Amino acid sequence: MDYLHYVGGIIGATAIASAAGAAALYYMNSPNPIVPPIDLNRQSIEQPDGARLSCLCKNGKLFDYLYDDVKTMYELMRRGARVSNNGPCLGWRPSKDSPYKWLSYNEVLTKAGNFGSGLVHIGVKPGQDTFIGIYSQNSVEWILTEHACYHISAIIVPLYDTLGTEACTFIVNETEIKTVVCDKEEKVKAILAEADKTPGLTQIITTVKISDETKATAERYKIQLYSFSEIEELGKANPFEAIPPKPEDLATVCYTSGTTGTPKGVMLTHKNVVVDVSASIYQLAEYAPNSDDVMMSFLPLAHMFERVCEATVYIAGGRVGFYQGDIRLLVEDMKALRPTISPTVPRVLNRIYDKVQATVSGSFAKKFLLNFAMKRKQSELKRLVIRNNSAWDFVFKQVREGMGGRLRLLVCGSAPLASNVLTFIRCALGCVVVEGYGQTEGVAPCTLTVHGDYTAGHVGPPIPCCKIKLVDVPEMEYYASENKGEVCIKGNNIFRGYLKNPEKTAETIDKDGWLHTGDIGMWLPNGALKVVDRKKHIFKLAQGEYIAPEKIENIYLSSPYIMQIFVHGESLKSCLVAIVVPDSEVVKSWAKEQNIQEPWNKLCGDKSLKKLIFDNIISLGKKTGLKSFEQVKDIYVHPEPFSVDNGLLTPTLKTKRPECRKYFMPQIEAMYRVLV
């Protein structure tokens, strides 16, 4: 993530020279503490059946709609137009040196209506039998396509590169997609390369110019190519009166990549999405998006987390600006847009944290100043004071400016965020930082941390549209009576089922309507949920002990030397081994201190480095109570990170365990040979 190098200059000589003055000014400004929406010591209420509800639920009733006139995504955007007075809605940068350009809400609605009408004009059938594919990065056209689908009550189906060609072909056939919208010629070529296997596909609409060669290929397969603007113009000339969807209609089928097998199509209704959006806003209270807010869009719109975050802005009449599509230019986009709201993922925040730590590691004075400023900021967090203008905030100025300098709300999701990183980000940005937990099957967030709760290491209480219970997992020694078990969710945001897959649906949603997540959680004394394990990937060792590798990995990942880790075991083996990808910044700093001067690949094979990492993780395991059989007995230090590109991570950055096992089998077998 090279685009985060902006933190490199943090805490320079000027900052050190200013420390004495800052200390004198520290108590000159004492702002009022923020007011959390619920009692932080009682964040959820236990029900007679053992499930827990948000304290925001009135009379034990689950929340549904925030506004009586917004029950579908079609209505959601129209409310944004009203409350914003037709203000700016969607923004983009034509080039890296350009300011953001904006479409107003009414322009968005008009263009979406025209595009929907144009689709009908070229033969797309309105209604719930029609699925429209969108194969594009985040862009104005993505949102126009989505709302064009709502204009004709069709269903939008996102496709994305990291699904792989085979999976995309499967999706096109399962949903019987006839029309796909693409943003790059390479994607058009990829679709055409599979044309023999997708006989139902008849139309591709592109947002870019297409070469004559590609046009000829499309013609050969009898697939009609259109430009996006061409469809808009056709619709403008041949308007089709909107057929607004009903709350119970499908809004989208969002395919989960998974780690094995074919992807599953999660069917989400308009009610599912709007209710989840509404409940999230309700819990955020005064920190929810408003018409003055600006959001940066760079996480994939193919995933529901980003789409829900954007919907919370649209319903409030705020604006969303899209990054240029190049992650290396994200900092420049942030500085140009100056967002007030941004969704993000742990990978981004981890990188910021690591850069800052690397910057101060060689200087006692810088490290002292950073730690002192952190303590002062943490003391304010404990008093429920959230700000970025204290006497100590100059220490974190470059971090804030790298994200535009105006953030007031940061929402983190998709994977667990380490407690120390979360605390650092809260201190450095001086804004509300909330963390959510959920699955596509529950739209996006099913829990959300409460603003004002400065504690870390949990994902907050249920949002008020759903309830959560924990179910016994005896083979892993988790019991609901001890406030531990599999996380099960029920509510108005839970999906209708997997498209054309009743068997998988029945495996996931029980007869009483509870979604079984496969995650292991525990209730904390304050009523917040902590996710501690994963049920799906458990296995037995030769002597019969059950192992949950993700629990062990999460413990080992707190080591400063480790960026990624894959813990492996087999039923015919009596112990565990692991593949470790070291944190390059920390390890290179250590090597410099040890006067080890070797290229990276050779450094990763250094026996002293392996011993350092191994001893550190074993110590961490002992401190956190891992049993002897849960500790790895050997590690292999691998120089290259797991990534989506090399097939070892899913698009949501989860480890593909079967692929890792296959990829690293030579190293795994070598470790077991030594251990036998």
XYZ file of C-alpha atoms in Angstrom:
676
model
C 0.000 0.000 0.000
C 2.571 2.576 -1.136
C -0.036 5.325 -1.306
C 0.273 5.742 2.458
C 3.839 7.055 2.413
C 2.503 10.461 3.393
C 2.953 9.541 7.048
C 6.703 9.357 6.569
C 7.371 12.882 7.802
C 5.419 12.696 11.035
C 6.943 14.057 14.206
C 9.891 16.029 12.898
C 12.229 18.463 14.579
C 9.620 21.226 14.621
C 7.238 18.980 16.535
C 9.894 18.185 19.136
C 10.735 21.866 19.545
C 7.032 22.631 20.058
C 6.527 20.049 22.800
C 7.228 22.377 25.713
C 4.805 24.990 24.426
C 2.183 22.341 23.799
C 2.410 21.151 27.374
C 1.718 24.671 28.645
C -1.299 25.075 26.334
C -2.749 21.616 26.926
C -5.408 22.582 29.465
C -6.407 25.877 27.889
C -9.252 24.334 25.904
C -11.550 21.845 27.640
C -14.403 20.876 25.299
C -17.549 19.163 26.475
C -17.657 15.364 26.232
C -19.790 13.766 23.532
C -23.045 12.053 24.480
C -23.332 8.366 23.486
C -26.784 7.260 22.280
C -26.939 4.463 24.900
C -25.453 3.522 28.254
C -21.922 2.335 27.452
C -22.055 -0.111 30.369
C -25.311 -1.678 29.127
C -25.149 -1.787 25.356
C -27.576 -4.647 24.756
C -30.523 -6.223 26.546
C -30.901 -9.957 27.092
C -34.260 -11.412 26.050
C -36.097 -14.400 27.598
C -34.859 -16.656 24.751
C -31.231 -15.706 25.444
C -30.917 -13.415 22.429
C -29.753 -9.832 22.826
C -31.254 -6.634 21.430
C -29.908 -3.128 21.088
C -30.898 -0.812 23.932
C -32.293 1.438 21.195
C -35.091 -1.064 20.476
C -38.291 0.247 22.037
C -40.438 -2.244 23.958
C -38.302 -5.092 22.619
C -39.413 -4.380 19.038
C -36.935 -4.512 16.168
C -36.401 -1.312 14.194
C -37.556 -1.188 10.581
C -37.749 2.116 8.664
C -36.292 5.474 9.655
C -38.609 7.412 7.341
C -42.141 6.454 6.287
C -41.484 7.635 2.743
C -38.264 5.633 2.251
C -38.845 1.895 2.076
C -36.892 1.146 -1.114
C -33.585 2.200 -2.620
C -35.601 3.945 -5.349
C -37.189 6.211 -2.738
C -33.932 6.628 -0.811
C -32.184 8.663 -3.521
C -35.289 10.808 -4.020
C -35.316 11.749 -0.359
C -31.699 12.842 -0.740
C -32.749 15.172 -3.568
C -35.439 16.748 -1.362
C -33.415 17.249 1.822
C -30.369 18.553 -0.053
C -32.421 21.036 -2.076
C -31.047 19.305 -5.160
C -27.482 19.694 -3.947
C -24.364 17.942 -5.273
C -24.638 14.139 -5.258
C -21.930 12.343 -7.280
C -18.417 13.665 -7.905
C -15.385 12.581 -9.940
C -11.988 13.922 -11.057
C -11.486 13.984 -14.845
C -7.719 13.895 -14.269
C -5.244 13.882 -11.389
C -4.785 17.658 -11.637
C -8.490 18.462 -11.839
C -10.838 19.507 -9.043
C -13.924 17.385 -8.424
C -16.877 17.868 -10.781
C -20.396 17.189 -9.488
C -23.786 15.984 -10.651
C -26.765 17.204 -8.637
C -29.325 14.785 -7.221
C -31.874 15.650 -9.892
C -29.248 15.203 -12.609
C -28.439 11.758 -11.188
C -32.102 10.776 -11.081
C -32.704 12.071 -14.602
C -29.666 10.300 -16.046
C -30.538 7.058 -14.206
C -34.108 7.270 -15.522
C -32.839 7.868 -19.051
C -30.427 4.959 -18.807
C -33.206 2.681 -17.500
C -35.489 3.793 -20.319
C -32.679 3.169 -22.795
C -32.273 -0.366 -21.479
C -35.947 -1.033 -22.097
C -35.642 0.439 -25.588
C -32.896 -2.058 -26.538
C -34.993 -4.983 -25.330
C -34.348 -5.295 -21.587
C -37.524 -6.538 -19.934
C -38.618 -4.504 -16.895
C -39.374 -6.355 -13.676
C -38.004 -8.884 -11.235
C -37.143 -11.484 -13.853
C -34.323 -9.302 -15.173
C -30.762 -9.255 -13.818
C -28.305 -6.588 -15.005
C -24.577 -7.188 -14.564
C -22.188 -4.395 -13.568
C -18.485 -5.067 -14.105
C -16.849 -1.824 -13.087
C -14.807 0.030 -10.516
C -16.521 2.637 -8.355
C -17.764 5.437 -10.590
C -20.673 7.721 -11.398
C -21.797 5.169 -14.001
C -21.917 2.432 -11.351
C -24.503 4.386 -9.351
C -26.416 5.416 -12.475
C -26.638 1.762 -13.531
C -27.804 0.725 -10.077
C -30.584 3.312 -9.980
C -31.518 2.632 -13.591
C -32.225 -0.933 -12.429
C -34.476 0.414 -9.677
C -36.239 2.610 -12.265
C -37.442 -0.552 -14.020
C -37.567 -2.836 -10.913
C -34.693 -4.943 -12.259
C -31.976 -6.554 -10.098
C -28.342 -5.453 -10.171
C -25.611 -8.099 -9.980
C -22.027 -6.910 -9.371
C -19.144 -8.755 -11.033
C -15.523 -8.135 -10.085
C -12.071 -9.168 -11.275
C -11.053 -11.194 -8.271
C -13.981 -13.571 -8.634
C -12.067 -15.090 -11.539
C -13.217 -15.846 -15.075
C -14.848 -19.152 -14.201
C -16.890 -17.644 -11.372
C -18.036 -14.695 -13.511
C -19.203 -17.101 -16.210
C -21.068 -19.113 -13.578
C -22.812 -15.959 -12.293
C -23.829 -14.761 -15.756
C -25.395 -18.145 -16.465
C -27.053 -18.663 -13.071
C -28.712 -15.238 -13.117
C -29.414 -15.468 -16.860
C -27.840 -12.054 -17.371
C -28.376 -10.711 -20.885
C -26.811 -7.267 -20.326
C -23.531 -6.274 -18.648
C -22.152 -2.770 -18.103
C -18.310 -2.566 -18.269
C -15.824 0.232 -17.574
C -12.745 -1.129 -19.397
C -12.030 -2.787 -22.722
C -10.063 -5.512 -20.906
C -13.248 -6.529 -19.111
C -15.182 -6.589 -22.368
C -12.501 -8.863 -23.811
C -12.652 -11.137 -20.759
C -16.422 -11.501 -21.164
C -16.157 -12.137 -24.896
C -13.498 -14.785 -24.284
C -16.174 -16.771 -22.431
C -18.966 -16.037 -24.925
C -19.223 -19.690 -26.026
C -20.056 -20.594 -22.409
C -22.582 -17.748 -21.863
C -25.113 -18.123 -24.677
C -27.715 -15.957 -22.907
C -25.532 -12.843 -22.888
C -26.548 -10.566 -25.772
C -25.516 -7.001 -24.869
C -22.480 -5.236 -23.405
C -22.601 -1.536 -22.552
C -19.287 0.257 -22.107
C -18.250 3.534 -20.504
C -15.079 3.742 -22.645
C -14.244 3.611 -26.333
C -13.813 0.115 -27.745
C -11.326 -0.892 -30.451
C -12.444 -2.144 -33.847
C -10.833 -5.497 -33.074
C -13.004 -5.990 -29.981
C -16.068 -4.803 -31.886
C -15.372 -7.457 -34.507
C -15.077 -10.135 -31.820
C -18.436 -9.093 -30.343
C -20.034 -9.156 -33.757
C -18.697 -12.654 -34.339
C -20.452 -13.834 -31.169
C -23.590 -11.825 -32.031
C -23.212 -9.698 -28.923
C -24.328 -6.114 -29.393
C -21.971 -3.393 -28.109
C -23.359 -0.032 -26.956
C -21.783 2.994 -25.322
C -23.190 4.196 -22.002
C -24.022 7.616 -23.444
C -25.769 5.977 -26.402
C -28.168 4.149 -24.075
C -28.782 7.366 -22.146
C -29.662 9.234 -25.356
C -31.953 6.436 -26.506
C -33.765 6.604 -23.181
C -34.016 10.376 -23.302
C -35.661 10.131 -26.717
C -37.853 7.171 -25.715
C -38.814 7.679 -22.034
C -40.184 4.706 -20.118
C -42.364 5.475 -17.116
C -40.799 4.184 -13.929
C -42.005 0.949 -12.336
C -40.894 1.566 -8.739
C -39.924 -1.558 -6.808
C -41.753 -2.725 -3.691
C -39.967 -3.230 -0.364
C -40.128 -7.014 -0.701
C -38.641 -6.965 -4.235
C -35.016 -7.972 -4.776
C -32.647 -5.026 -5.056
C -29.461 -6.986 -5.693
C -27.901 -10.413 -5.823
C -24.452 -10.068 -4.328
C -22.166 -13.048 -4.895
C -19.817 -14.100 -2.117
C -16.468 -15.288 -3.405
C -15.956 -17.869 -0.662
C -12.829 -19.963 -0.287
C -14.055 -23.135 -1.990
C -16.678 -24.159 -4.550
C -18.855 -21.960 -6.736
C -19.916 -18.523 -5.455
C -23.308 -18.155 -3.765
C -25.755 -15.429 -4.790
C -27.044 -13.598 -1.730
C -30.564 -12.308 -2.459
C -31.156 -8.968 -0.740
C -34.468 -7.129 -0.905
C -35.005 -3.391 -0.875
C -36.361 -3.743 2.654
C -33.248 -5.644 3.775
C -30.956 -2.860 2.575
C -33.032 0.156 3.628
C -33.641 -1.282 7.095
C -29.920 -1.913 7.619
C -29.135 1.614 6.425
C -31.845 3.061 8.681
C -30.712 1.173 11.789
C -27.086 2.186 11.249
C -28.070 5.848 10.956
C -30.293 5.590 14.029
C -27.439 4.215 16.135
C -24.939 6.802 14.867
C -27.383 9.491 16.058
C -25.776 12.965 15.858
C -22.752 11.507 14.045
C -24.857 10.040 11.229
C -24.348 11.538 7.753
C -26.071 14.829 6.970
C -26.497 17.055 3.912
C -23.179 18.819 4.554
C -21.165 15.598 4.493
C -18.763 14.439 1.786
C -17.777 10.773 1.526
C -14.778 9.264 -0.259
C -15.669 6.141 -2.273
C -12.751 3.773 -2.876
C -13.752 0.432 -1.335
C -15.403 -1.843 -3.933
C -19.056 -1.110 -4.646
C -19.298 -4.798 -5.532
C -19.464 -5.416 -1.757
C -22.376 -4.397 0.452
C -20.242 -2.590 3.048
C -19.431 0.228 0.620
C -22.942 0.348 -0.809
C -24.531 0.690 2.622
C -22.086 3.437 3.605
C -22.932 5.354 0.437
C -26.663 4.837 0.960
C -26.431 6.432 4.430
C -25.040 9.532 2.692
C -27.599 9.618 -0.138
C -30.576 9.314 2.203
C -29.262 12.339 4.117
C -28.626 14.450 1.022
C -24.826 14.363 1.289
C -22.359 13.908 -1.546
C -20.068 11.037 -2.606
C -16.813 11.557 -4.490
C -15.134 8.667 -6.315
C -11.416 8.030 -6.368
C -9.766 7.900 -9.795
C -9.552 4.123 -9.754
C -5.823 4.046 -8.990
C -5.101 3.317 -5.337
C -1.694 4.986 -5.725
C -3.489 8.294 -6.265
C -5.834 7.923 -3.299
C -3.971 10.421 -1.115
C -4.202 13.047 -3.870
C -7.911 12.283 -4.260
C -8.415 12.570 -0.502
C -6.689 15.945 -0.427
C -8.752 17.192 -3.376
C -12.089 15.945 -1.997
C -11.404 16.593 1.721
C -14.043 14.075 2.870
C -15.832 14.289 6.197
C -16.793 10.590 6.105
C -14.868 7.575 4.867
C -15.406 3.836 5.108
C -12.173 1.899 5.336
C -10.683 -1.511 6.067
C -8.042 -2.675 8.583
C -5.410 -3.088 5.886
C -5.372 0.679 5.257
C -5.299 1.597 8.946
C -2.651 -1.011 9.737
C -0.426 0.498 7.082
C -0.792 4.003 8.524
C 0.041 2.694 11.983
C 3.072 0.760 10.739
C 4.447 3.774 8.839
C 4.215 5.988 11.894
C 5.867 3.388 14.119
C 8.676 2.924 11.587
C 9.223 6.686 11.424
C 9.769 7.062 15.174
C 11.641 3.784 15.763
C 15.087 5.289 15.260
C 14.641 8.319 17.508
C 14.148 8.292 21.268
C 12.848 11.882 21.201
C 10.265 11.210 18.464
C 9.087 8.004 20.123
C 8.808 9.743 23.503
C 6.789 12.596 22.014
C 4.477 10.232 20.142
C 3.846 8.104 23.242
C 3.301 11.169 25.408
C 0.814 12.649 22.916
C -0.961 9.277 22.718
C -1.376 9.157 26.499
C -2.830 12.666 26.562
C -5.241 11.836 23.735
C -6.234 8.544 25.342
C -7.051 10.329 28.574
C -9.425 12.542 26.583
C -11.046 9.526 24.936
C -11.735 8.085 28.379
C -13.501 11.358 29.256
C -15.540 10.990 26.016
C -13.753 13.949 24.437
C -13.209 13.556 20.696
C -11.389 16.386 18.915
C -8.431 17.204 16.697
C -7.567 20.656 18.039
C -5.947 19.895 21.377
C -2.465 21.152 22.117
C -1.112 17.693 21.251
C -2.845 17.193 17.923
C 0.024 18.837 16.019
C 1.864 15.517 16.469
C -0.681 13.795 14.224
C -1.210 16.614 11.732
C 0.310 14.832 8.724
C -1.815 11.725 9.303
C -4.981 13.857 9.302
C -3.910 15.893 6.269
C -3.130 12.716 4.342
C -6.830 11.847 4.675
C -8.032 15.303 3.679
C -7.939 16.991 7.078
C -11.715 17.104 7.673
C -12.743 13.596 8.721
C -15.402 13.490 11.429
C -16.522 9.871 10.971
C -14.500 6.804 9.973
C -16.266 3.447 9.593
C -14.113 0.307 9.582
C -15.327 -3.108 8.499
C -14.623 -6.368 6.618
C -12.058 -7.818 9.068
C -10.929 -7.498 12.711
C -8.890 -4.423 13.603
C -6.182 -4.783 16.240
C -6.925 -2.893 19.467
C -3.673 -0.919 19.441
C -4.256 0.213 15.850
C -7.856 1.258 16.580
C -6.770 3.299 19.600
C -3.974 4.950 17.619
C -6.325 5.897 14.762
C -8.863 7.359 17.206
C -6.151 9.474 18.794
C -4.453 10.501 15.547
C -7.555 11.459 13.552
C -9.483 12.988 16.433
C -12.786 11.876 14.935
C -15.420 9.257 15.694
C -14.169 5.837 14.599
C -16.677 2.993 14.668
C -16.157 -0.641 13.797
C -18.842 -2.914 12.407
C -19.351 -6.643 12.085
C -21.619 -8.505 9.721
C -21.938 -10.593 6.596
C -23.337 -10.043 3.122
C -26.213 -12.293 4.218
C -27.133 -9.589 6.756
C -26.587 -6.776 4.183
C -23.502 -5.320 5.923
C -23.290 -4.269 9.583
C -25.212 -6.353 12.095
C -23.319 -4.792 15.000
C -21.715 -1.395 15.326
C -19.556 0.061 18.064
C -21.070 3.020 19.891
C -19.501 6.445 19.481
C -17.983 7.446 22.773
C -16.949 3.891 23.640
C -13.178 4.249 23.767
C -12.593 0.550 24.522
C -11.315 -1.703 21.740
C -11.318 -5.409 20.954
C -15.044 -5.819 20.291
C -17.584 -5.008 17.558
C -20.275 -3.343 19.655
C -23.918 -4.297 20.263
C -26.471 -5.428 17.664
C -27.798 -2.555 15.561
C -31.504 -2.075 16.339
C -32.900 -3.897 13.266
C -31.677 -7.335 14.371
C -31.065 -9.493 17.409
C -28.190 -11.842 18.117
C -27.918 -15.047 20.091
C -25.017 -17.384 20.764
C -25.471 -21.110 20.160
C -23.502 -23.956 21.745
C -20.544 -25.387 19.812
C -19.662 -28.294 22.128
C -16.868 -29.696 19.954
C -15.000 -26.433 20.510
C -16.081 -26.123 24.148
C -18.111 -22.963 23.577
C -21.416 -22.762 25.483
C -24.108 -20.096 25.444
C -24.523 -20.526 29.213
C -20.992 -19.137 29.491
C -21.803 -16.292 27.056
C -19.855 -17.951 24.253
C -20.983 -19.683 21.063
C -21.750 -19.411 17.365
C -23.116 -15.983 16.420
C -26.652 -16.279 15.034
C -28.582 -13.271 13.718
C -32.287 -12.688 13.082
C -33.999 -9.549 11.883
C -35.310 -7.389 9.085
C -31.911 -7.192 7.408
C -31.391 -10.951 6.940
C -31.327 -12.090 3.321
C -34.036 -14.011 1.509
C -31.697 -16.912 0.692
C -29.129 -17.993 -1.901
C -30.307 -17.723 -5.495
C -31.317 -21.134 -6.898
C -29.587 -22.879 -3.997
C -32.127 -24.069 -1.412
C -29.666 -26.598 0.053
C -27.097 -23.954 1.010
C -29.888 -21.670 2.190
C -31.170 -24.376 4.548
C -27.641 -24.907 5.871
C -27.314 -21.206 6.670
C -30.792 -20.135 7.851
C -32.522 -22.489 10.295
C -36.263 -23.191 10.439
C -36.772 -20.360 12.943
C -35.131 -17.774 10.673
C -31.743 -17.512 12.412
C -28.719 -16.858 10.213
C -25.841 -19.072 11.386
C -22.691 -17.068 10.693
C -20.029 -19.675 11.480
C -18.287 -17.091 13.675
C -17.719 -17.693 17.373
C -18.540 -14.767 19.644
C -18.713 -13.901 23.302
C -20.732 -11.303 25.184
C -18.667 -8.854 27.177
C -19.945 -7.526 30.532
C -20.945 -4.241 28.868
C -23.241 -6.045 26.396
C -20.936 -5.692 23.378
C -20.032 -8.631 21.143
C -16.463 -9.865 20.702
C -15.704 -12.228 17.799
C -13.139 -14.728 19.035
C -13.053 -17.660 16.646
C -14.352 -19.280 13.490
C -16.350 -22.503 13.479
C -15.990 -23.349 9.815
C -12.280 -24.054 9.689
C -11.874 -26.242 12.766
C -10.066 -29.553 12.375
C -8.712 -32.346 14.542
C -5.111 -33.277 15.180
C -4.002 -36.920 15.314
C -4.622 -37.158 19.070
C -8.186 -35.833 18.706
C -7.880 -32.208 19.854
C -9.989 -29.675 17.958
C -8.042 -26.749 16.486
C -9.459 -23.372 15.411
C -6.600 -21.930 13.330
C -8.073 -18.437 12.922
C -8.156 -17.936 16.690
C -4.447 -18.825 16.863
C -3.639 -16.621 13.872
C -5.383 -13.629 15.465
C -3.235 -14.036 18.582
C 0.002 -14.394 16.631
C -0.872 -11.401 14.438
C -0.380 -9.125 17.447
C 3.347 -9.771 17.008
C 5.036 -6.660 15.587
C 7.150 -8.890 13.323
C 4.210 -10.482 11.496
C 2.128 -9.039 8.659
C 0.307 -12.270 7.667
C 0.189 -15.838 8.947
C -1.340 -19.158 7.926
C -1.569 -21.828 10.637
C -1.861 -25.389 9.326
C -2.567 -28.789 10.847
C -3.758 -32.216 9.732
C -5.669 -35.089 11.273
C -2.702 -37.388 10.672
C -0.247 -35.036 12.359
C 0.126 -34.318 16.060
C 1.159 -30.657 15.861
C 0.731 -27.376 14.021
C 3.039 -25.467 11.691
C 2.710 -22.007 10.178
C 3.648 -19.898 7.181
C 4.665 -16.408 8.275
C 4.924 -13.288 6.113
C 7.002 -10.805 8.126
C 6.360 -7.083 8.400
C 9.100 -5.711 6.142
C 9.456 -2.338 7.893
C 9.828 -3.828 11.375
C 12.097 -6.653 10.252
C 14.368 -4.371 8.197
C 14.667 -2.067 11.204
C 15.600 -5.069 13.381
C 18.148 -6.244 10.793
C 19.743 -2.804 10.753
C 20.096 -2.889 14.541
C 21.676 -6.355 14.261
C 23.996 -5.137 11.498
C 22.537 -7.744 9.119
C 22.865 -6.506 5.554
C 21.122 -8.934 3.234
C 18.532 -8.619 0.450
C 14.939 -9.224 1.536
C 14.568 -12.778 0.223
C 17.804 -13.872 1.887
C 16.924 -12.036 5.104
C 13.672 -14.038 5.337
C 15.779 -17.215 5.317
C 17.981 -15.993 8.174
C 17.876 -18.422 11.120
C 18.132 -15.653 13.720
C 15.068 -13.922 12.239
C 13.109 -17.172 12.287
C 14.046 -17.712 15.942
C 13.091 -14.142 16.826
C 9.631 -14.495 15.281
C 9.053 -18.012 16.615
C 10.008 -17.107 20.186
C 7.834 -14.004 20.053
C 4.669 -15.774 18.899
C 5.113 -18.634 21.365
C 5.411 -16.064 24.136
C 2.234 -14.351 22.912
C 0.459 -17.707 22.825
C 1.404 -18.454 26.428
C 0.288 -15.021 27.614
C -3.122 -15.414 25.984
C -3.710 -18.921 27.286
C -3.152 -21.091 24.228
C -2.844 -24.748 25.129
C 0.377 -26.542 24.223
C -1.219 -28.362 21.275
C -2.526 -25.001 19.950
C 0.999 -23.589 19.661
C 2.853 -24.053 16.363
C 5.976 -26.187 16.490
C 7.716 -24.728 13.456
C 7.388 -21.813 11.034
C 8.467 -21.002 7.498
C 9.233 -17.325 6.829
C 7.890 -16.385 3.390
C 9.063 -13.151 1.708
C 5.995 -12.443 -0.475
C 2.628 -11.279 0.992
C -0.579 -13.244 0.455
C -2.707 -11.255 -2.000
C -5.802 -11.388 -4.156
C -3.580 -11.371 -7.235
C -1.639 -14.504 -6.245
C -4.864 -16.260 -5.289
C -4.162 -16.592 -1.556
C -6.723 -13.999 -0.389
C -10.411 -13.565 -1.186
C -11.612 -10.185 -2.530
C -12.515 -9.294 1.078
C -8.904 -10.097 2.103
C -9.654 -13.316 3.963
C -7.151 -16.165 3.703
C -8.031 -18.837 1.153
C -7.066 -21.768 3.314
C -7.259 -24.569 0.709
C -5.211 -22.495 -1.736
C -2.604 -21.672 0.922
C -2.348 -25.331 1.873
C -1.764 -26.321 -1.753
C 0.627 -23.445 -2.490
C 2.814 -24.047 0.566
C 2.652 -27.852 0.629
C 6.405 -28.269 -0.102
C 7.291 -26.067 2.884
C 4.640 -27.717 5.078
C 5.920 -31.196 4.253
C 9.504 -30.088 4.907
C 8.580 -28.784 8.362
C 6.723 -31.986 9.275
C 9.689 -34.113 8.130
C 11.901 -32.307 10.649
C 9.321 -32.531 13.424
C 8.666 -36.278 13.082
